mmCIF file with all atom_site columns, C-alpha atoms in Angstrom:
data_model
loop_
_atom_site.group_PDB
_atom_site.id
_atom_site.type_symbol
_atom_site.label_atom_id
_atom_site.label_alt_id
_atom_site.label_comp_id
_atom_site.label_asym_id
_atom_site.label_entity_id
_atom_site.label_seq_id
_atom_site.pdbx_PDB_ins_code
_atom_site.Cartn_x
_atom_site.Cartn_y
_atom_site.Cartn_z
_atom_site.occupancy
_atom_site.B_iso_or_equiv
_atom_site.pdbx_formal_charge
_atom_site.auth_seq_id
_atom_site.auth_comp_id
_atom_site.auth_asym_id
_atom_site.auth_atom_id
_atom_site.pdbx_PDB_model_num
ATOM 1   C CA . SER A 1 1   ? 28.048 -21.683 -19.444 1.00 83.00 ? 1313 SER A CA 1
ATOM 2   C CA . TYR A 1 2   ? 26.973 -18.954 -21.718 1.00 90.00 ? 1314 TYR A CA 1
ATOM 3   C CA . GLU A 1 3   ? 28.512 -15.510 -21.078 1.00 94.00 ? 1315 GLU A CA 1
ATOM 4   C CA . LEU A 1 4   ? 27.916 -11.964 -22.061 1.00 97.00 ? 1316 LEU A CA 1
ATOM 5   C CA . THR A 1 5   ? 30.797 -9.529  -22.060 1.00 98.00 ? 1317 THR A CA 1
ATOM 6   C CA . GLN A 1 6   ? 30.602 -5.963  -21.178 1.00 98.00 ? 1318 GLN A CA 1
ATOM 7   C CA . PRO A 1 7   ? 33.181 -3.255  -20.637 1.00 98.00 ? 1319 PRO A CA 1
ATOM 8   C CA . PRO A 1 8   ? 33.430 -2.546  -16.749 1.00 98.00 ? 1320 PRO A CA 1
ATOM 9   C CA . SER A 1 9   ? 33.152 1.226   -17.261 1.00 98.00 ? 1321 SER A CA 1
ATOM 10  C CA . VAL A 1 10  ? 32.311 4.078   -19.624 1.00 98.00 ? 1322 VAL A CA 1
ATOM 11  C CA . SER A 1 11  ? 32.976 7.687   -18.839 1.00 98.00 ? 1323 SER A CA 1
ATOM 12  C CA . VAL A 1 12  ? 31.490 10.730  -20.722 1.00 98.00 ? 1324 VAL A CA 1
ATOM 13  C CA . SER A 1 13  ? 30.916 14.426  -20.095 1.00 97.00 ? 1325 SER A CA 1
ATOM 14  C CA . PRO A 1 14  ? 27.399 15.646  -19.843 1.00 97.00 ? 1326 PRO A CA 1
ATOM 15  C CA . GLY A 1 15  ? 25.754 16.187  -23.411 1.00 97.00 ? 1327 GLY A CA 1
ATOM 16  C CA . GLN A 1 16  ? 28.123 13.652  -24.908 1.00 97.00 ? 1328 GLN A CA 1
ATOM 17  C CA . THR A 1 17  ? 27.154 10.218  -26.298 1.00 98.00 ? 1329 THR A CA 1
ATOM 18  C CA . ALA A 1 18  ? 27.701 7.060   -24.308 1.00 98.00 ? 1330 ALA A CA 1
ATOM 19  C CA . ARG A 1 19  ? 27.870 3.680   -26.051 1.00 98.00 ? 1331 ARG A CA 1
ATOM 20  C CA . ILE A 1 20  ? 27.813 0.591   -24.069 1.00 98.00 ? 1332 ILE A CA 1
ATOM 21  C CA . THR A 1 21  ? 28.557 -2.712  -25.801 1.00 98.00 ? 1333 THR A CA 1
ATOM 22  C CA . CYS A 1 22  ? 27.690 -6.322  -24.994 1.00 98.00 ? 1334 CYS A CA 1
ATOM 23  C CA . SER A 1 23  ? 28.990 -9.365  -26.905 1.00 98.00 ? 1335 SER A CA 1
ATOM 24  C CA . GLY A 1 24  ? 27.889 -12.871 -26.871 1.00 96.00 ? 1336 GLY A CA 1
ATOM 25  C CA . ASP A 1 25  ? 27.699 -15.835 -29.245 1.00 95.00 ? 1337 ASP A CA 1
ATOM 26  C CA . ALA A 1 26  ? 23.903 -16.276 -29.331 1.00 94.00 ? 1338 ALA A CA 1
ATOM 27  C CA . LEU A 1 27  ? 23.034 -12.687 -29.701 1.00 96.00 ? 1339 LEU A CA 1
ATOM 28  C CA . PRO A 1 28  ? 22.457 -13.129 -33.395 1.00 95.00 ? 1340 PRO A CA 1
ATOM 29  C CA . LYS A 1 29  ? 19.656 -15.733 -32.312 1.00 94.00 ? 1341 LYS A CA 1
ATOM 30  C CA . GLN A 1 30  ? 18.361 -14.129 -29.173 1.00 95.00 ? 1342 GLN A CA 1
ATOM 31  C CA . TYR A 1 31  ? 16.995 -10.681 -28.319 1.00 96.00 ? 1343 TYR A CA 1
ATOM 32  C CA . ALA A 1 32  ? 19.101 -8.319  -25.901 1.00 97.00 ? 1344 ALA A CA 1
ATOM 33  C CA . TYR A 1 33  ? 17.677 -6.469  -23.172 1.00 98.00 ? 1345 TYR A CA 1
ATOM 34  C CA . TRP A 1 34  ? 19.224 -3.471  -21.027 1.00 98.00 ? 1346 TRP A CA 1
ATOM 35  C CA . TYR A 1 35  ? 18.766 -2.709  -17.393 1.00 98.00 ? 1347 TYR A CA 1
ATOM 36  C CA . GLN A 1 36  ? 19.613 0.449   -15.644 1.00 98.00 ? 1348 GLN A CA 1
ATOM 37  C CA . GLN A 1 37  ? 20.505 0.037   -11.769 1.00 98.00 ? 1349 GLN A CA 1
ATOM 38  C CA . LYS A 1 38  ? 21.224 3.025   -9.603  1.00 98.00 ? 1350 LYS A CA 1
ATOM 39  C CA . PRO A 1 39  ? 22.611 2.521   -6.045  1.00 96.00 ? 1351 PRO A CA 1
ATOM 40  C CA . GLY A 1 40  ? 20.096 0.932   -3.647  1.00 96.00 ? 1352 GLY A CA 1
ATOM 41  C CA . GLN A 1 41  ? 17.498 0.555   -6.151  1.00 97.00 ? 1353 GLN A CA 1
ATOM 42  C CA . ALA A 1 42  ? 16.087 -2.544  -8.191  1.00 98.00 ? 1354 ALA A CA 1
ATOM 43  C CA . PRO A 1 43  ? 17.134 -2.671  -11.884 1.00 98.00 ? 1355 PRO A CA 1
ATOM 44  C CA . VAL A 1 44  ? 14.956 -0.831  -14.442 1.00 98.00 ? 1356 VAL A CA 1
ATOM 45  C CA . LEU A 1 45  ? 14.236 -2.134  -17.994 1.00 98.00 ? 1357 LEU A CA 1
ATOM 46  C CA . VAL A 1 46  ? 15.539 0.645   -20.536 1.00 98.00 ? 1358 VAL A CA 1
ATOM 47  C CA . MET A 1 47  ? 15.576 -1.473  -23.736 1.00 98.00 ? 1359 MET A CA 1
ATOM 48  C CA . TYR A 1 48  ? 13.944 -4.708  -24.994 1.00 97.00 ? 1360 TYR A CA 1
ATOM 49  C CA . LYS A 1 49  ? 14.130 -6.743  -28.069 1.00 96.00 ? 1361 LYS A CA 1
ATOM 50  C CA . ASP A 1 50  ? 17.499 -5.051  -29.001 1.00 97.00 ? 1362 ASP A CA 1
ATOM 51  C CA . SER A 1 51  ? 16.172 -1.678  -29.864 1.00 97.00 ? 1363 SER A CA 1
ATOM 52  C CA . GLU A 1 52  ? 12.641 -1.114  -28.365 1.00 97.00 ? 1364 GLU A CA 1
ATOM 53  C CA . ARG A 1 53  ? 12.196 1.457   -25.602 1.00 97.00 ? 1365 ARG A CA 1
ATOM 54  C CA . PRO A 1 54  ? 9.821  0.983   -22.852 1.00 96.00 ? 1366 PRO A CA 1
ATOM 55  C CA . SER A 1 55  ? 7.171  3.653   -22.199 1.00 95.00 ? 1367 SER A CA 1
ATOM 56  C CA . GLY A 1 56  ? 8.602  6.348   -19.797 1.00 96.00 ? 1368 GLY A CA 1
ATOM 57  C CA . ILE A 1 57  ? 12.191 5.791   -20.936 1.00 97.00 ? 1369 ILE A CA 1
ATOM 58  C CA . PRO A 1 58  ? 13.624 8.977   -22.584 1.00 97.00 ? 1370 PRO A CA 1
ATOM 59  C CA . GLU A 1 59  ? 14.322 9.026   -26.217 1.00 97.00 ? 1371 GLU A CA 1
ATOM 60  C CA . ARG A 1 60  ? 17.899 9.630   -25.744 1.00 98.00 ? 1372 ARG A CA 1
ATOM 61  C CA . PHE A 1 61  ? 18.191 5.948   -25.078 1.00 98.00 ? 1373 PHE A CA 1
ATOM 62  C CA . SER A 1 62  ? 18.427 3.649   -27.998 1.00 98.00 ? 1374 SER A CA 1
ATOM 63  C CA . GLY A 1 63  ? 19.686 0.188   -28.882 1.00 98.00 ? 1375 GLY A CA 1
ATOM 64  C CA . SER A 1 64  ? 21.259 -1.565  -31.882 1.00 97.00 ? 1376 SER A CA 1
ATOM 65  C CA . SER A 1 65  ? 22.395 -5.000  -32.850 1.00 97.00 ? 1377 SER A CA 1
ATOM 66  C CA . SER A 1 66  ? 25.074 -6.210  -35.267 1.00 95.00 ? 1378 SER A CA 1
ATOM 67  C CA . GLY A 1 67  ? 26.182 -9.809  -35.333 1.00 95.00 ? 1379 GLY A CA 1
ATOM 68  C CA . THR A 1 68  ? 27.499 -10.937 -31.856 1.00 97.00 ? 1380 THR A CA 1
ATOM 69  C CA . THR A 1 69  ? 27.319 -7.330  -30.336 1.00 98.00 ? 1381 THR A CA 1
ATOM 70  C CA . VAL A 1 70  ? 24.584 -5.191  -29.051 1.00 98.00 ? 1382 VAL A CA 1
ATOM 71  C CA . THR A 1 71  ? 24.950 -1.604  -28.199 1.00 98.00 ? 1383 THR A CA 1
ATOM 72  C CA . LEU A 1 72  ? 23.069 0.737   -25.888 1.00 98.00 ? 1384 LEU A CA 1
ATOM 73  C CA . THR A 1 73  ? 23.595 4.310   -26.845 1.00 98.00 ? 1385 THR A CA 1
ATOM 74  C CA . ILE A 1 74  ? 22.635 7.194   -24.725 1.00 98.00 ? 1386 ILE A CA 1
ATOM 75  C CA . SER A 1 75  ? 22.762 10.548  -26.600 1.00 98.00 ? 1387 SER A CA 1
ATOM 76  C CA . GLY A 1 76  ? 22.970 13.885  -24.705 1.00 97.00 ? 1388 GLY A CA 1
ATOM 77  C CA . VAL A 1 77  ? 23.989 12.007  -21.522 1.00 98.00 ? 1389 VAL A CA 1
ATOM 78  C CA . GLN A 1 78  ? 22.761 13.749  -18.438 1.00 97.00 ? 1390 GLN A CA 1
ATOM 79  C CA . ALA A 1 79  ? 23.977 13.473  -14.808 1.00 97.00 ? 1391 ALA A CA 1
ATOM 80  C CA . GLU A 1 80  ? 20.954 11.431  -13.839 1.00 97.00 ? 1392 GLU A CA 1
ATOM 81  C CA . ASP A 1 81  ? 21.983 8.644   -16.337 1.00 98.00 ? 1393 ASP A CA 1
ATOM 82  C CA . GLU A 1 82  ? 24.839 7.786   -14.041 1.00 98.00 ? 1394 GLU A CA 1
ATOM 83  C CA . ALA A 1 83  ? 24.308 4.334   -13.123 1.00 98.00 ? 1395 ALA A CA 1
ATOM 84  C CA . ASP A 1 84  ? 25.142 0.589   -13.730 1.00 98.00 ? 1396 ASP A CA 1
ATOM 85  C CA . TYR A 1 85  ? 24.058 -0.877  -17.024 1.00 98.00 ? 1397 TYR A CA 1
ATOM 86  C CA . TYR A 1 86  ? 23.447 -4.643  -17.527 1.00 98.00 ? 1398 TYR A CA 1
ATOM 87  C CA . CYS A 1 87  ? 22.711 -6.434  -20.811 1.00 98.00 ? 1399 CYS A CA 1
ATOM 88  C CA . GLN A 1 88  ? 20.676 -9.550  -20.616 1.00 98.00 ? 1400 GLN A CA 1
ATOM 89  C CA . SER A 1 89  ? 19.827 -12.307 -23.175 1.00 97.00 ? 1401 SER A CA 1
ATOM 90  C CA . ALA A 1 90  ? 19.275 -15.983 -23.316 1.00 95.00 ? 1402 ALA A CA 1
ATOM 91  C CA . ASP A 1 91  ? 21.386 -18.922 -24.441 1.00 92.00 ? 1403 ASP A CA 1
ATOM 92  C CA . SER A 1 92  ? 20.970 -20.361 -28.011 1.00 91.00 ? 1404 SER A CA 1
ATOM 93  C CA . GLY A 1 93  ? 18.027 -22.652 -27.006 1.00 90.00 ? 1405 GLY A CA 1
ATOM 94  C CA . GLY A 1 94  ? 16.174 -19.526 -25.267 1.00 88.00 ? 1406 GLY A CA 1
ATOM 95  C CA . THR A 1 95  ? 15.576 -21.022 -21.787 1.00 88.00 ? 1407 THR A CA 1
ATOM 96  C CA . TYR A 1 96  ? 18.510 -19.930 -19.608 1.00 94.00 ? 1408 TYR A CA 1
ATOM 97  C CA . ARG A 1 97  ? 18.945 -16.243 -19.102 1.00 95.00 ? 1409 ARG A CA 1
ATOM 98  C CA . VAL A 1 98  ? 22.039 -14.655 -18.636 1.00 97.00 ? 1410 VAL A CA 1
ATOM 99  C CA . PHE A 1 99  ? 23.392 -11.064 -17.655 1.00 98.00 ? 1411 PHE A CA 1
ATOM 100 C CA . GLY A 1 100 ? 26.536 -9.454  -18.607 1.00 98.00 ? 1412 GLY A CA 1
ATOM 101 C CA . GLY A 1 101 ? 28.921 -8.371  -15.850 1.00 98.00 ? 1413 GLY A CA 1
ATOM 102 C CA . GLY A 1 102 ? 27.587 -4.721  -15.939 1.00 98.00 ? 1414 GLY A CA 1
ATOM 103 C CA . THR A 1 103 ? 29.086 -1.462  -17.074 1.00 98.00 ? 1415 THR A CA 1
ATOM 104 C CA . LYS A 1 104 ? 29.457 1.559   -14.724 1.00 98.00 ? 1416 LYS A CA 1
ATOM 105 C CA . LEU A 1 105 ? 28.371 4.721   -16.558 1.00 98.00 ? 1417 LEU A CA 1
ATOM 106 C CA . THR A 1 106 ? 30.208 7.763   -15.157 1.00 98.00 ? 1418 THR A CA 1
ATOM 107 C CA . VAL A 1 107 ? 29.240 11.362  -16.041 1.00 97.00 ? 1419 VAL A CA 1
ATOM 108 C CA . LEU A 1 108 ? 32.087 13.387  -15.550 1.00 94.00 ? 1420 LEU A CA 1
ATOM 109 C CA . GLN B 2 1   ? -1.068 -0.959  -9.943  1.00 96.00 ? 1456 GLN B CA 1
ATOM 110 C CA . VAL B 2 2   ? 1.248  -3.657  -11.188 1.00 97.00 ? 1457 VAL B CA 1
ATOM 111 C CA . GLN B 2 3   ? 3.681  -4.792  -8.370  1.00 98.00 ? 1458 GLN B CA 1
ATOM 112 C CA . LEU B 2 4   ? 5.704  -7.725  -7.006  1.00 98.00 ? 1459 LEU B CA 1
ATOM 113 C CA . VAL B 2 5   ? 6.064  -7.389  -3.230  1.00 98.00 ? 1460 VAL B CA 1
ATOM 114 C CA . GLN B 2 6   ? 8.708  -9.573  -1.656  1.00 98.00 ? 1461 GLN B CA 1
ATOM 115 C CA . SER B 2 7   ? 9.191  -10.877 1.937   1.00 98.00 ? 1462 SER B CA 1
ATOM 116 C CA . GLY B 2 8   ? 11.471 -9.151  4.344   1.00 98.00 ? 1463 GLY B CA 1
ATOM 117 C CA . ALA B 2 9   ? 15.005 -9.501  5.080   1.00 98.00 ? 1464 ALA B CA 1
ATOM 118 C CA . GLU B 2 10  ? 16.353 -12.647 6.539   1.00 98.00 ? 1465 GLU B CA 1
ATOM 119 C CA . VAL B 2 11  ? 19.438 -13.665 8.414   1.00 98.00 ? 1466 VAL B CA 1
ATOM 120 C CA . LYS B 2 12  ? 20.653 -17.369 8.491   1.00 98.00 ? 1467 LYS B CA 1
ATOM 121 C CA . LYS B 2 13  ? 23.448 -19.555 9.572   1.00 98.00 ? 1468 LYS B CA 1
ATOM 122 C CA . PRO B 2 14  ? 25.574 -21.405 7.170   1.00 97.00 ? 1469 PRO B CA 1
ATOM 123 C CA . GLY B 2 15  ? 24.105 -24.797 6.076   1.00 97.00 ? 1470 GLY B CA 1
ATOM 124 C CA . ALA B 2 16  ? 20.517 -23.688 6.682   1.00 98.00 ? 1471 ALA B CA 1
ATOM 125 C CA . SER B 2 17  ? 17.700 -22.733 4.162   1.00 98.00 ? 1472 SER B CA 1
ATOM 126 C CA . VAL B 2 18  ? 16.008 -19.781 3.175   1.00 98.00 ? 1473 VAL B CA 1
ATOM 127 C CA . LYS B 2 19  ? 12.513 -19.198 1.448   1.00 98.00 ? 1474 LYS B CA 1
ATOM 128 C CA . VAL B 2 20  ? 11.705 -15.922 -0.066  1.00 98.00 ? 1475 VAL B CA 1
ATOM 129 C CA . SER B 2 21  ? 8.243  -15.021 -1.264  1.00 98.00 ? 1476 SER B CA 1
ATOM 130 C CA . CYS B 2 22  ? 7.078  -12.779 -4.209  1.00 98.00 ? 1477 CYS B CA 1
ATOM 131 C CA . LYS B 2 23  ? 3.461  -11.766 -4.339  1.00 98.00 ? 1478 LYS B CA 1
ATOM 132 C CA . ALA B 2 24  ? 2.123  -10.384 -7.701  1.00 98.00 ? 1479 ALA B CA 1
ATOM 133 C CA . SER B 2 25  ? -0.830 -8.090  -7.967  1.00 98.00 ? 1480 SER B CA 1
ATOM 134 C CA . GLY B 2 26  ? -2.351 -5.866  -10.566 1.00 98.00 ? 1481 GLY B CA 1
ATOM 135 C CA . TYR B 2 27  ? -1.983 -8.178  -13.611 1.00 97.00 ? 1482 TYR B CA 1
ATOM 136 C CA . THR B 2 28  ? -2.997 -11.645 -14.645 1.00 96.00 ? 1483 THR B CA 1
ATOM 137 C CA . PHE B 2 29  ? -0.635 -13.854 -12.650 1.00 96.00 ? 1484 PHE B CA 1
ATOM 138 C CA . THR B 2 30  ? -0.527 -16.895 -15.141 1.00 94.00 ? 1485 THR B CA 1
ATOM 139 C CA . ARG B 2 31  ? 0.472  -14.668 -18.071 1.00 95.00 ? 1486 ARG B CA 1
ATOM 140 C CA . TYR B 2 32  ? 4.095  -13.933 -17.000 1.00 96.00 ? 1487 TYR B CA 1
ATOM 141 C CA . PHE B 2 33  ? 6.983  -15.999 -16.077 1.00 96.00 ? 1488 PHE B CA 1
ATOM 142 C CA . ILE B 2 34  ? 8.652  -15.087 -12.834 1.00 97.00 ? 1489 ILE B CA 1
ATOM 143 C CA . GLN B 2 35  ? 12.264 -14.853 -12.752 1.00 97.00 ? 1490 GLN B CA 1
ATOM 144 C CA . TRP B 2 36  ? 14.678 -14.837 -9.648  1.00 98.00 ? 1491 TRP B CA 1
ATOM 145 C CA . VAL B 2 37  ? 17.846 -12.807 -9.772  1.00 98.00 ? 1492 VAL B CA 1
ATOM 146 C CA . ARG B 2 38  ? 20.358 -12.074 -7.241  1.00 98.00 ? 1493 ARG B CA 1
ATOM 147 C CA . GLN B 2 39  ? 23.075 -9.693  -6.473  1.00 98.00 ? 1494 GLN B CA 1
ATOM 148 C CA . ALA B 2 40  ? 25.913 -10.100 -3.927  1.00 98.00 ? 1495 ALA B CA 1
ATOM 149 C CA . PRO B 2 41  ? 27.363 -7.036  -2.400  1.00 97.00 ? 1496 PRO B CA 1
ATOM 150 C CA . GLY B 2 42  ? 29.174 -4.874  -4.889  1.00 96.00 ? 1497 GLY B CA 1
ATOM 151 C CA . GLN B 2 43  ? 28.645 -7.386  -7.634  1.00 97.00 ? 1498 GLN B CA 1
ATOM 152 C CA . GLY B 2 44  ? 26.469 -7.835  -10.858 1.00 98.00 ? 1499 GLY B CA 1
ATOM 153 C CA . LEU B 2 45  ? 23.214 -9.450  -11.428 1.00 98.00 ? 1500 LEU B CA 1
ATOM 154 C CA . GLU B 2 46  ? 23.061 -13.347 -11.474 1.00 98.00 ? 1501 GLU B CA 1
ATOM 155 C CA . TRP B 2 47  ? 20.374 -15.155 -12.919 1.00 98.00 ? 1502 TRP B CA 1
ATOM 156 C CA . MET B 2 48  ? 18.937 -18.063 -10.759 1.00 98.00 ? 1503 MET B CA 1
ATOM 157 C CA . GLY B 2 49  ? 15.974 -19.419 -12.633 1.00 97.00 ? 1504 GLY B CA 1
ATOM 158 C CA . ILE B 2 50  ? 12.579 -19.186 -14.124 1.00 96.00 ? 1505 ILE B CA 1
ATOM 159 C CA . ILE B 2 51  ? 9.010  -20.519 -13.107 1.00 96.00 ? 1506 ILE B CA 1
ATOM 160 C CA . ASN B 2 52  ? 5.877  -20.496 -15.309 1.00 95.00 ? 1507 ASN B CA 1
ATOM 161 C CA . PRO B 2 53  ? 3.061  -19.762 -12.759 1.00 94.00 ? 1508 PRO B CA 1
ATOM 162 C CA . SER B 2 54  ? 0.564  -21.209 -15.254 1.00 92.00 ? 1509 SER B CA 1
ATOM 163 C CA . GLY B 2 55  ? 1.991  -24.903 -15.651 1.00 83.00 ? 1510 GLY B CA 1
ATOM 164 C CA . GLY B 2 56  ? 4.547  -24.652 -13.076 1.00 82.00 ? 1511 GLY B CA 1
ATOM 165 C CA . SER B 2 57  ? 7.419  -25.546 -15.444 1.00 91.00 ? 1512 SER B CA 1
ATOM 166 C CA . ILE B 2 58  ? 10.775 -24.471 -14.096 1.00 96.00 ? 1513 ILE B CA 1
ATOM 167 C CA . SER B 2 59  ? 14.376 -24.055 -15.202 1.00 95.00 ? 1514 SER B CA 1
ATOM 168 C CA . TYR B 2 60  ? 17.170 -23.389 -12.933 1.00 97.00 ? 1515 TYR B CA 1
ATOM 169 C CA . ALA B 2 61  ? 20.736 -22.005 -13.623 1.00 96.00 ? 1516 ALA B CA 1
ATOM 170 C CA . GLN B 2 62  ? 23.361 -24.714 -13.551 1.00 94.00 ? 1517 GLN B CA 1
ATOM 171 C CA . GLU B 2 63  ? 25.003 -22.869 -10.647 1.00 95.00 ? 1518 GLU B CA 1
ATOM 172 C CA . PHE B 2 64  ? 22.102 -23.410 -8.509  1.00 96.00 ? 1519 PHE B CA 1
ATOM 173 C CA . GLN B 2 65  ? 20.884 -26.892 -9.568  1.00 95.00 ? 1520 GLN B CA 1
ATOM 174 C CA . GLY B 2 66  ? 20.220 -29.131 -6.487  1.00 95.00 ? 1521 GLY B CA 1
ATOM 175 C CA . ARG B 2 67  ? 20.044 -26.120 -4.063  1.00 97.00 ? 1522 ARG B CA 1
ATOM 176 C CA . VAL B 2 68  ? 17.253 -24.065 -5.305  1.00 98.00 ? 1523 VAL B CA 1
ATOM 177 C CA . THR B 2 69  ? 13.539 -24.809 -5.488  1.00 97.00 ? 1524 THR B CA 1
ATOM 178 C CA . MET B 2 70  ? 11.023 -22.478 -7.077  1.00 97.00 ? 1525 MET B CA 1
ATOM 179 C CA . THR B 2 71  ? 7.218  -22.996 -6.459  1.00 96.00 ? 1526 THR B CA 1
ATOM 180 C CA . ARG B 2 72  ? 4.092  -21.052 -7.017  1.00 96.00 ? 1527 ARG B CA 1
ATOM 181 C CA . ASP B 2 73  ? 0.816  -20.705 -5.390  1.00 95.00 ? 1528 ASP B CA 1
ATOM 182 C CA . THR B 2 74  ? -1.923 -19.704 -7.867  1.00 94.00 ? 1529 THR B CA 1
ATOM 183 C CA . SER B 2 75  ? -4.700 -19.319 -5.199  1.00 96.00 ? 1530 SER B CA 1
ATOM 184 C CA . THR B 2 76  ? -2.518 -16.264 -3.693  1.00 97.00 ? 1531 THR B CA 1
ATOM 185 C CA . ASN B 2 77  ? -0.632 -15.322 -6.854  1.00 97.00 ? 1532 ASN B CA 1
ATOM 186 C CA . THR B 2 78  ? 2.745  -15.885 -4.976  1.00 98.00 ? 1533 THR B CA 1
ATOM 187 C CA . VAL B 2 79  ? 6.067  -17.408 -6.083  1.00 98.00 ? 1534 VAL B CA 1
ATOM 188 C CA . TYR B 2 80  ? 8.487  -18.911 -3.530  1.00 98.00 ? 1535 TYR B CA 1
ATOM 189 C CA . MET B 2 81  ? 12.286 -19.387 -3.894  1.00 98.00 ? 1536 MET B CA 1
ATOM 190 C CA . GLN B 2 82  ? 14.026 -21.677 -1.522  1.00 98.00 ? 1537 GLN B CA 1
ATOM 191 C CA . LEU B 2 83  ? 17.684 -21.835 -1.305  1.00 98.00 ? 1538 LEU B CA 1
ATOM 192 C CA . SER B 2 84  ? 19.342 -24.590 0.798   1.00 98.00 ? 1539 SER B CA 1
ATOM 193 C CA . GLY B 2 85  ? 22.913 -25.327 2.005   1.00 97.00 ? 1540 GLY B CA 1
ATOM 194 C CA . LEU B 2 86  ? 23.383 -21.577 2.537   1.00 98.00 ? 1541 LEU B CA 1
ATOM 195 C CA . ARG B 2 87  ? 26.987 -20.620 2.655   1.00 97.00 ? 1542 ARG B CA 1
ATOM 196 C CA . SER B 2 88  ? 28.576 -16.971 3.037   1.00 97.00 ? 1543 SER B CA 1
ATOM 197 C CA . GLU B 2 89  ? 28.773 -16.607 -0.777  1.00 97.00 ? 1544 GLU B CA 1
ATOM 198 C CA . ASP B 2 90  ? 24.870 -16.647 -0.803  1.00 98.00 ? 1545 ASP B CA 1
ATOM 199 C CA . THR B 2 91  ? 24.677 -13.350 0.958   1.00 98.00 ? 1546 THR B CA 1
ATOM 200 C CA . ALA B 2 92  ? 22.875 -11.087 -1.486  1.00 98.00 ? 1547 ALA B CA 1
ATOM 201 C CA . ILE B 2 93  ? 19.795 -9.153  -2.407  1.00 98.00 ? 1548 ILE B CA 1
ATOM 202 C CA . TYR B 2 94  ? 17.368 -11.516 -4.083  1.00 98.00 ? 1549 TYR B CA 1
ATOM 203 C CA . TYR B 2 95  ? 15.042 -10.098 -6.645  1.00 98.00 ? 1550 TYR B CA 1
ATOM 204 C CA . CYS B 2 96  ? 11.848 -11.512 -8.408  1.00 98.00 ? 1551 CYS B CA 1
ATOM 205 C CA . ALA B 2 97  ? 10.919 -9.991  -11.754 1.00 98.00 ? 1552 ALA B CA 1
ATOM 206 C CA . ARG B 2 98  ? 8.096  -10.736 -14.192 1.00 97.00 ? 1553 ARG B CA 1
ATOM 207 C CA . GLU B 2 99  ? 8.687  -11.365 -17.866 1.00 96.00 ? 1554 GLU B CA 1
ATOM 208 C CA . ASP B 2 100 ? 5.856  -11.780 -20.365 1.00 93.00 ? 1555 ASP B CA 1
ATOM 209 C CA . MET B 2 101 ? 5.279  -15.050 -22.154 1.00 88.00 ? 1556 MET B CA 1
ATOM 210 C CA . GLY B 2 102 ? 6.003  -15.001 -25.871 1.00 82.00 ? 1557 GLY B CA 1
ATOM 211 C CA . TYR B 2 103 ? 6.287  -11.374 -26.485 1.00 83.00 ? 1558 TYR B CA 1
ATOM 212 C CA . TYR B 2 104 ? 9.990  -10.896 -25.500 1.00 87.00 ? 1559 TYR B CA 1
ATOM 213 C CA . ASN B 2 105 ? 9.307  -7.783  -23.814 1.00 90.00 ? 1560 ASN B CA 1
ATOM 214 C CA . GLY B 2 106 ? 11.920 -8.225  -21.011 1.00 94.00 ? 1561 GLY B CA 1
ATOM 215 C CA . MET B 2 107 ? 11.807 -8.212  -17.155 1.00 96.00 ? 1562 MET B CA 1
ATOM 216 C CA . ASP B 2 108 ? 9.507  -5.097  -16.961 1.00 96.00 ? 1563 ASP B CA 1
ATOM 217 C CA . VAL B 2 109 ? 8.540  -5.252  -13.272 1.00 98.00 ? 1564 VAL B CA 1
ATOM 218 C CA . TRP B 2 110 ? 10.708 -6.032  -10.448 1.00 98.00 ? 1565 TRP B CA 1
ATOM 219 C CA . GLY B 2 111 ? 10.331 -6.837  -6.739  1.00 98.00 ? 1566 GLY B CA 1
ATOM 220 C CA . GLN B 2 112 ? 11.870 -4.398  -4.111  1.00 98.00 ? 1567 GLN B CA 1
ATOM 221 C CA . GLY B 2 113 ? 14.375 -7.106  -3.193  1.00 98.00 ? 1568 GLY B CA 1
ATOM 222 C CA . THR B 2 114 ? 14.990 -9.199  -0.296  1.00 98.00 ? 1569 THR B CA 1
ATOM 223 C CA . THR B 2 115 ? 18.220 -9.095  1.617   1.00 98.00 ? 1570 THR B CA 1
ATOM 224 C CA . VAL B 2 116 ? 19.557 -12.444 2.785   1.00 98.00 ? 1571 VAL B CA 1
ATOM 225 C CA . THR B 2 117 ? 22.451 -12.376 5.034   1.00 98.00 ? 1572 THR B CA 1
ATOM 226 C CA . ILE B 2 118 ? 24.556 -15.663 5.866   1.00 98.00 ? 1573 ILE B CA 1
ATOM 227 C CA . SER B 2 119 ? 26.334 -15.287 9.189   1.00 96.00 ? 1574 SER B CA 1
ATOM 228 C CA . SER B 2 120 ? 27.339 -17.770 11.910  1.00 93.00 ? 1575 SER B CA 1
#
């Protein structure tokens, strides 16, 4: 089955830039989405269509795509950004959704 | 306001079935897919399947084929997810989420989650 690969963890100091990658063979054909999940809460959409930011999501969150890799970038990381981040996309046919394994962002 | 409200926590024995509901409000029910996603304790998100409330078409993740059934009731704007043959590995929080049709805007609204515990 189709898989998306994320690093298990990323650590940055406050004010620095965090970059979380997600790799998958179908990413050149299918959009990627990013979700933020804090402990005990449901996931929240923070990026859609690779690089579009939903209303209410701070401008420090941005997304990009290059070939089979998409990247979520958080500029000027704040303590409140500490969370698990999941990428999500679809298989090449567009029917079956898939999530990456998740990346734990730690703000030092 | 737009929301998805799920049914309450469940405790089931191995081999039993569970049915979780997801009631939509604040938007046109038939214009958004409903996705089901689960999360085992300490684990990541796992996609289970998708239902189109308009036509009723469904796709299930391969891992759940034969054990999961998703249905909808357009008279009450409610979607149901039933999982049978429960085993301890099915202990998880089950979420529903909406996804617009054709605009690729992602799963923008999520239910609060339903905790399902499998225990003998």
